[in-house]
Amino acid sequence: MKIITEMARKHNIYIFCDEVYKGLELDKIKRPWFADVYEKSVSLGVMSKSYGLAGLRIGWIATKDEEILEKMISYKKAAG
């Protein structure tokens, strides 16, 4: 995660991290969400995978980037 974040900062790029299986790692190390580590990242999470709630359609995105957040809110309003 550290190397990826350093490279992204160096090249000023965004990271989209699909973290739907977060919490199912075999080791007990608590890893942060990418959105908590890098300001230009978006993390995706869902309830169905990590919590074994198949069929439940609850998910979320997390980001610290206000511009991305505003665009996503705007899109959600347009798409319903």
XYZ file of N, CA and C in Angstrom, residues 46-71:
78
model
N -18.748 -3.031 0.383
C -20.101 -3.592 0.325
C -20.345 -4.440 1.569
N -21.599 -4.706 1.853
C -21.961 -5.560 2.984
C -21.993 -7.033 2.593
N -22.345 -7.327 1.351
C -22.609 -8.712 0.952
C -21.404 -9.638 1.066
N -20.215 -9.171 0.750
C -19.036 -10.044 0.764
C -18.464 -10.207 2.175
N -18.024 -9.122 2.764
C -17.327 -9.175 4.054
C -18.190 -9.687 5.198
N -19.488 -9.441 5.110
C -20.365 -9.815 6.212
C -21.238 -11.026 5.896
N -21.004 -11.651 4.740
C -21.744 -12.852 4.374
C -23.231 -12.621 4.198
N -23.591 -11.468 3.682
C -24.994 -11.114 3.502
C -25.354 -11.138 2.019
N -25.251 -12.308 1.429
C -25.515 -12.457 -0.006
C -26.896 -11.921 -0.360
N -26.952 -11.191 -1.445
C -28.212 -10.630 -1.909
C -28.498 -9.238 -1.376
N -27.836 -8.850 -0.312
C -28.038 -7.515 0.242
C -27.291 -6.508 -0.622
N -27.972 -5.549 -1.143
C -27.373 -4.582 -2.066
C -27.084 -3.255 -1.361
N -26.191 -3.321 -0.389
C -25.773 -2.113 0.317
C -24.276 -1.955 0.112
N -23.895 -0.822 -0.410
C -22.489 -0.546 -0.636
C -22.208 0.923 -0.398
N -20.956 1.281 -0.451
C -20.579 2.669 -0.226
C -19.257 2.967 -0.909
N -19.031 4.242 -1.065
C -17.737 4.730 -1.522
C -17.226 5.689 -0.465
N -15.921 5.793 -0.378
C -15.310 6.721 0.567
C -14.166 7.434 -0.133
N -14.091 8.735 0.066
C -13.002 9.533 -0.488
C -12.842 10.806 0.330
N -11.648 11.347 0.335
C -11.395 12.640 0.969
C -11.378 13.758 -0.063
N -11.455 13.399 -1.331
C -11.393 14.366 -2.422
C -12.781 14.979 -2.636
N -12.932 16.241 -2.271
C -14.225 16.926 -2.356
C -14.764 16.987 -3.787
N -13.889 17.184 -4.759
C -14.327 17.272 -6.154
C -14.951 15.954 -6.617
N -14.304 14.855 -6.317
C -14.856 13.545 -6.685
C -16.174 13.310 -5.961
N -16.220 13.638 -4.692
C -17.432 13.441 -3.908
C -18.601 14.227 -4.494
N -18.377 15.474 -4.848
C -19.437 16.293 -5.449
C -19.908 15.704 -6.775
N -18.982 15.220 -7.587
C -19.364 14.606 -8.864
C -20.189 13.344 -8.640
